[in-house]
PDB file of C-alpha atoms in Angstrom:
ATOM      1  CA  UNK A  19     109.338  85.463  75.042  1.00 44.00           C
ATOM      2  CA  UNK A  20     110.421  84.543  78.422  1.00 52.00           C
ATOM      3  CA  UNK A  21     114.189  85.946  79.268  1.00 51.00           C
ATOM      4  CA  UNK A  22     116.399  82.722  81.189  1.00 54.00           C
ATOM      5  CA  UNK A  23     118.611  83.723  84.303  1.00 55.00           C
ATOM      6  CA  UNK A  24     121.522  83.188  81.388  1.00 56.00           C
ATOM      7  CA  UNK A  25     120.060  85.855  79.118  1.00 51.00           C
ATOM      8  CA  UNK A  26     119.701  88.241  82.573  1.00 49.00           C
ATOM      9  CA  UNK A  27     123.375  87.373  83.663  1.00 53.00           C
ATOM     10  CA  UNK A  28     125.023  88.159  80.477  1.00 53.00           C
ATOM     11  CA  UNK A  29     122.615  91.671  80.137  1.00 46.00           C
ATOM     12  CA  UNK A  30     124.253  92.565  83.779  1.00 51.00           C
ATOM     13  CA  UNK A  31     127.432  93.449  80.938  1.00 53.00           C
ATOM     14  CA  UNK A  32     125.835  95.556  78.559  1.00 54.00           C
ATOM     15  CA  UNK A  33     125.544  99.453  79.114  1.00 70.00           C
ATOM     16  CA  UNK A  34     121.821  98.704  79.978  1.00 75.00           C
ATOM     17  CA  UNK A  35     120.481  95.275  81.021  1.00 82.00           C
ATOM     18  CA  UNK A  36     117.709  93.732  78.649  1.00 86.00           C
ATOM     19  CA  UNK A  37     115.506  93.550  81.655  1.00 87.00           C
ATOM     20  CA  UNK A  38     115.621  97.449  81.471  1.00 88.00           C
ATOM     21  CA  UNK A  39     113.135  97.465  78.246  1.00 87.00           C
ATOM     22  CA  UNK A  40     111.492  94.054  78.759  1.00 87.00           C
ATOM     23  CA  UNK A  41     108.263  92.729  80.877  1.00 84.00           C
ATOM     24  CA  UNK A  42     108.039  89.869  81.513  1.00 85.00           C
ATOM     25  CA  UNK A  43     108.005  87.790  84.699  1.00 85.00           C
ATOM     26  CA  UNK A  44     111.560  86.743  84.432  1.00 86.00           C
ATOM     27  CA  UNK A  45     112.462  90.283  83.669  1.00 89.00           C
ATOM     28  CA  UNK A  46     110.012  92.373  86.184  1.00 90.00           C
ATOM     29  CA  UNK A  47     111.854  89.788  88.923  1.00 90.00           C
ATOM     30  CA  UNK A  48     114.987  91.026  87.475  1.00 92.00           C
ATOM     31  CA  UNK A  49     113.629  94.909  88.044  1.00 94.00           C
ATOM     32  CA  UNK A  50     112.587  94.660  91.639  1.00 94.00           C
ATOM     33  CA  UNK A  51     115.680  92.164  92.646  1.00 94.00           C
ATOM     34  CA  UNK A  52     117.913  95.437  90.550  1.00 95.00           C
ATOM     35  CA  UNK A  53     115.727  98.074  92.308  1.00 96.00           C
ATOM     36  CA  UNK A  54     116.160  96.179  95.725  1.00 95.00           C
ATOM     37  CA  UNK A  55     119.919  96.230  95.410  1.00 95.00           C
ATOM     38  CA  UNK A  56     120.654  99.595  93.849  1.00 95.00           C
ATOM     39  CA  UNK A  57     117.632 102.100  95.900  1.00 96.00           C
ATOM     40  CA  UNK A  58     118.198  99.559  99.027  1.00 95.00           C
ATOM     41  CA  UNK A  59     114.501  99.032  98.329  1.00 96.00           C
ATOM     42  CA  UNK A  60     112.527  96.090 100.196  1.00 95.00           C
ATOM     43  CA  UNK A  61     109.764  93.983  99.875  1.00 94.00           C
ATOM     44  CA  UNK A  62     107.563  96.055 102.189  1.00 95.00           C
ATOM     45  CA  UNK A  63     107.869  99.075 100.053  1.00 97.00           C
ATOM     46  CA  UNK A  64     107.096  96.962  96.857  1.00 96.00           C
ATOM     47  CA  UNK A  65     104.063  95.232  98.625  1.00 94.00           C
ATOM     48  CA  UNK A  66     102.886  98.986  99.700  1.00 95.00           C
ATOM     49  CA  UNK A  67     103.707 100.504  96.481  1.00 96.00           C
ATOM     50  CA  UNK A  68     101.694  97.750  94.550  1.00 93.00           C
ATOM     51  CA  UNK A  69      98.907  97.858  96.711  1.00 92.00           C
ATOM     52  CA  UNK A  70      98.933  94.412  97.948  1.00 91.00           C
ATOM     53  CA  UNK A  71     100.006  92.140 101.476  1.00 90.00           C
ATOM     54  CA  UNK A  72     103.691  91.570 101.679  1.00 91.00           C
ATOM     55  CA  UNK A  73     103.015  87.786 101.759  1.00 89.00           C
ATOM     56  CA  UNK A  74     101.555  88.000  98.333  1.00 89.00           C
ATOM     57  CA  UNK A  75     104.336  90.105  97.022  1.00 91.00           C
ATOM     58  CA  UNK A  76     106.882  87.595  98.856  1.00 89.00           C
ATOM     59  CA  UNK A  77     104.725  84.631  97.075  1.00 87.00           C
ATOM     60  CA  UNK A  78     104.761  85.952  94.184  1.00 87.00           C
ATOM     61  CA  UNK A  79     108.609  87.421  94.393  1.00 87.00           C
ATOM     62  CA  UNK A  80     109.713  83.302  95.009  1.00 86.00           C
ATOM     63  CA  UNK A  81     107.460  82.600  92.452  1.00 76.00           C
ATOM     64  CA  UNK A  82     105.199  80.155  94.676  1.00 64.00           C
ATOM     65  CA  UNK A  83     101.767  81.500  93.764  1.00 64.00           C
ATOM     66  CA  UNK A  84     100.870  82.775  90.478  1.00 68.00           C
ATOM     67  CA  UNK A  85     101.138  87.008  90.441  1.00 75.00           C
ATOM     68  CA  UNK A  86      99.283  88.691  91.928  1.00 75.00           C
ATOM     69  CA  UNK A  87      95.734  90.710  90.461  1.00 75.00           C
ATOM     70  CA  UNK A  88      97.222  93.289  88.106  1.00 84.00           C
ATOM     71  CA  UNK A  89     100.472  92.204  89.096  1.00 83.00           C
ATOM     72  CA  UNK A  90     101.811  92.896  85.148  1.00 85.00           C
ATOM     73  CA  UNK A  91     100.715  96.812  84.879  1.00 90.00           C
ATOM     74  CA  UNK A  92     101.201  97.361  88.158  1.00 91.00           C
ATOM     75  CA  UNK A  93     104.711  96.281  87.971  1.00 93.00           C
ATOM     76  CA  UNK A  94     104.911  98.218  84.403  1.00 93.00           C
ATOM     77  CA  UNK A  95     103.657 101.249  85.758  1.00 95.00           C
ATOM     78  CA  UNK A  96     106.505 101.107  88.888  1.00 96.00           C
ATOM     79  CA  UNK A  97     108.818 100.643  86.448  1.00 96.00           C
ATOM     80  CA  UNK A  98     108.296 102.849  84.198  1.00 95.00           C
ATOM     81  CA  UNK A  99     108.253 105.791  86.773  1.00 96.00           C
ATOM     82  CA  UNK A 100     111.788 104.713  87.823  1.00 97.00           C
ATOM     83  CA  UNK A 101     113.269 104.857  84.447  1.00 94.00           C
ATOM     84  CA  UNK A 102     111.769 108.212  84.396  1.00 93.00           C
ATOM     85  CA  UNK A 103     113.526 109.253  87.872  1.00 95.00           C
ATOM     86  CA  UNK A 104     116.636 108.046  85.984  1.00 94.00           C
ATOM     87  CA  UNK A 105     117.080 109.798  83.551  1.00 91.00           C
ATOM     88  CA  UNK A 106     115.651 112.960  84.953  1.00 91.00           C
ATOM     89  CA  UNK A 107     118.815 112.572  87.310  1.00 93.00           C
ATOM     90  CA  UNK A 108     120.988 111.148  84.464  1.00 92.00           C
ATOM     91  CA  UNK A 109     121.032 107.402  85.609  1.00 91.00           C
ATOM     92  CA  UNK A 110     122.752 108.902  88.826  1.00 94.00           C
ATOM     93  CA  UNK A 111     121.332 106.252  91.096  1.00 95.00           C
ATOM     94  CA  UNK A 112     122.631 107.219  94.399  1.00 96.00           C
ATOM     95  CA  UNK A 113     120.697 110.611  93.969  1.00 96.00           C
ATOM     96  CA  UNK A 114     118.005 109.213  92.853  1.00 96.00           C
ATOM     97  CA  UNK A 115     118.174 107.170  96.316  1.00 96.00           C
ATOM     98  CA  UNK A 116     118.741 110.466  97.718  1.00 96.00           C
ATOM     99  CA  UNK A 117     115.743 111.844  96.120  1.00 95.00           C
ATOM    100  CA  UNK A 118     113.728 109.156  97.123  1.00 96.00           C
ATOM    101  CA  UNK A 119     114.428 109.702 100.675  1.00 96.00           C
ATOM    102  CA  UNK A 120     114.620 113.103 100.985  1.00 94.00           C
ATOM    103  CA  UNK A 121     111.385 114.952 102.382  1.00 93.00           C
ATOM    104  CA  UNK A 122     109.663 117.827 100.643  1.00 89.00           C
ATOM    105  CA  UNK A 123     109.054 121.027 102.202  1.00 82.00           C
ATOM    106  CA  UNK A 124     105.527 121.236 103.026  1.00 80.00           C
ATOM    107  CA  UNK A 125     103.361 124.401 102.864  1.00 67.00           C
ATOM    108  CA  UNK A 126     100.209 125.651 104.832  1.00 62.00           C
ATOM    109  CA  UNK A 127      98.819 126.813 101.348  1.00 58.00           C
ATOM    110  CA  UNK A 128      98.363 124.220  98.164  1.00 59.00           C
ATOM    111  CA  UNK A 129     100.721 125.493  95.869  1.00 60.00           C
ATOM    112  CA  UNK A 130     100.846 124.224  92.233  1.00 63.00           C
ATOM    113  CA  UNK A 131     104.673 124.215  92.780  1.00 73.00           C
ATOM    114  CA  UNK A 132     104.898 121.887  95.703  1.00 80.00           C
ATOM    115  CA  UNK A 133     104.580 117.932  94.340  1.00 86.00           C
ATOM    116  CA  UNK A 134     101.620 116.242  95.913  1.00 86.00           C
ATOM    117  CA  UNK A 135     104.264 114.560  98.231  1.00 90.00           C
ATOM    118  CA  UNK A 136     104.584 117.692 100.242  1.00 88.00           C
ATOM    119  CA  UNK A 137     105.672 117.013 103.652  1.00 89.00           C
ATOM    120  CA  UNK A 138     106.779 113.586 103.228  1.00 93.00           C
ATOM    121  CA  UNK A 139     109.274 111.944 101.247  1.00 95.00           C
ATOM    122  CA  UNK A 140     108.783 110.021  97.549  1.00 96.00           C
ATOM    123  CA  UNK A 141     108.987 106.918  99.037  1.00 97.00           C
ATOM    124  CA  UNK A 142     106.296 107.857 102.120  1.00 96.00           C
ATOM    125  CA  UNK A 143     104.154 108.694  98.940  1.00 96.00           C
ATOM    126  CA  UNK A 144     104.612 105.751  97.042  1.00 96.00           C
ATOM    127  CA  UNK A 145     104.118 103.456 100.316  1.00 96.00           C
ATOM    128  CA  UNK A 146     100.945 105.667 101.713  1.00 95.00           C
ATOM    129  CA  UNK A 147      99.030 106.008  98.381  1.00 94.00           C
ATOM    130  CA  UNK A 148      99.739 104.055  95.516  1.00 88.00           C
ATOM    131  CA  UNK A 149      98.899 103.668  93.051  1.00 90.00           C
ATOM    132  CA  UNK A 150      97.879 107.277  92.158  1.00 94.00           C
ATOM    133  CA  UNK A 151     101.347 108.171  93.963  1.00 95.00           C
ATOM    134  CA  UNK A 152     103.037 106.132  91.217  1.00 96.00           C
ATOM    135  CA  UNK A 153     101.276 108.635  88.836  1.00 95.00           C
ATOM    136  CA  UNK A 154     102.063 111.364  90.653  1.00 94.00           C
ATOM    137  CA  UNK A 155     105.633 110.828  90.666  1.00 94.00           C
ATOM    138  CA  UNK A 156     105.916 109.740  86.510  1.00 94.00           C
ATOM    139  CA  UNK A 157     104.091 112.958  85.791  1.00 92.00           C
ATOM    140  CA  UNK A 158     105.895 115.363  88.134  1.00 90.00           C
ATOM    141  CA  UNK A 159     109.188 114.203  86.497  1.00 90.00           C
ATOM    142  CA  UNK A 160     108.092 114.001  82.565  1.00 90.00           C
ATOM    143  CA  UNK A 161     106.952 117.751  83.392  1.00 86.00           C
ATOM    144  CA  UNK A 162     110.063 118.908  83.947  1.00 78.00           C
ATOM    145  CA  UNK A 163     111.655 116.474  81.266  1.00 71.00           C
ATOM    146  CA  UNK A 164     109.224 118.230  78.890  1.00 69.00           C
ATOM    147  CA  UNK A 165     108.442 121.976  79.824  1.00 63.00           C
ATOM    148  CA  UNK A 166     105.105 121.843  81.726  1.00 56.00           C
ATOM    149  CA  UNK A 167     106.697 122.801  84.956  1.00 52.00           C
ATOM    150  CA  UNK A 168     103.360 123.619  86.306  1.00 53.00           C
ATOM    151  CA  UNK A 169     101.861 119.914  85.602  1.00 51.00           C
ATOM    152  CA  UNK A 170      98.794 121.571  83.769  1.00 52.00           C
TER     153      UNK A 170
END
C-alpha cells in the first residue's frame, strides 16, 4: 500500500511519522527528503552512500526514471542504520549530526576498539565505501545497544 503526500503530511503530527516504519516509494522519498532536512544531508551523499551516479539518484529522487538497481534494500538498509543511530543517541538528532560529522581518532595499530571508520568521519565512511560502510555503522551501534562492545 502506497502512502499519498496527505497520509505523509498528517504523519509530520504524530510522535513518529508513518514513513518512519514504512517502505515504500512514497515513504523512502519521505526518508531521504526527512534525512536531507534534519542531518543537512544531500543528494551527493545519498548517491555515494547507495552506490550509484548522482543523476540516477536525482532521477530517481523526482521520480523521472524508475529506481534505481536495488534501489528498495538499498534504501532499507540506509534506513534502517539511521533509526539505529537514533535511538542509540535517544532521537537526539543534532548529535547524531554531530556524530556524523565528527572524525574518529585513528590509530597506527588495528584495534578492535576503533570503528572501521578510523580516521575519517561516519559520513566519509558511508560516502567512500558503501555499502559495507552502511553495515559497518548498523553493527557498531546495535553492539553497544546490545552488549557486544567488542563487535565479535
Amino acid at each position: 500500500m502506497a502512502t499519498s503526500p496527505a497520509q505523509l503530511a498528517e504523519s509530520e503530527t504524530q510522535p513518529v511519522p508513518d514513513f518512519f516504519q514504512a517502505s515504500d516509494n512514497a515513504a523512502q522519498l519521505a526518508q531521504v527528503r526527512w534525512l536531507e532536512t534534519t542531518l543537512k544531508l544531500d543528494d551527493r551523499f545519498f548517491a555515494r552512500a547507495l552506490g550509484v551516479s548522482p543523476s540516477m539518484f536525482e532521477e530517481w529522487r523526482f521520480a523521472q526514471a524508475a529506481a534505481f538497481p536495488g534501489a528498495k534494500d538499498k534504501l532499507t538498509d540506509l534506513w534502517s542504520m539511521f533509526l539505529h543511530l537514533f535511538s542509540f543517541l535517544n532521537h537526539d538528532y543534532e548529535r547524531v549530526q554531530t556524530l556524523l560529522e565528527s572524525r574518529c581518532r585513528s590509530s597506527d595499530e588495528e584495534s578492535r576498539q576503533l570503528p572501521p571508520w578510523a580516521g575519517h568521519s561516519i559520513r566519509e565512511h558511508l560516502e567512500r565505501n558503501s555499502p559495507r560502510a552502511i553495515e559497518d555503522v548498523s553493527h557498531w551501534v546495535t553492539s553497544f545497544r546490545f552488549a557486544d562492545r567488542y563487535g565479535t
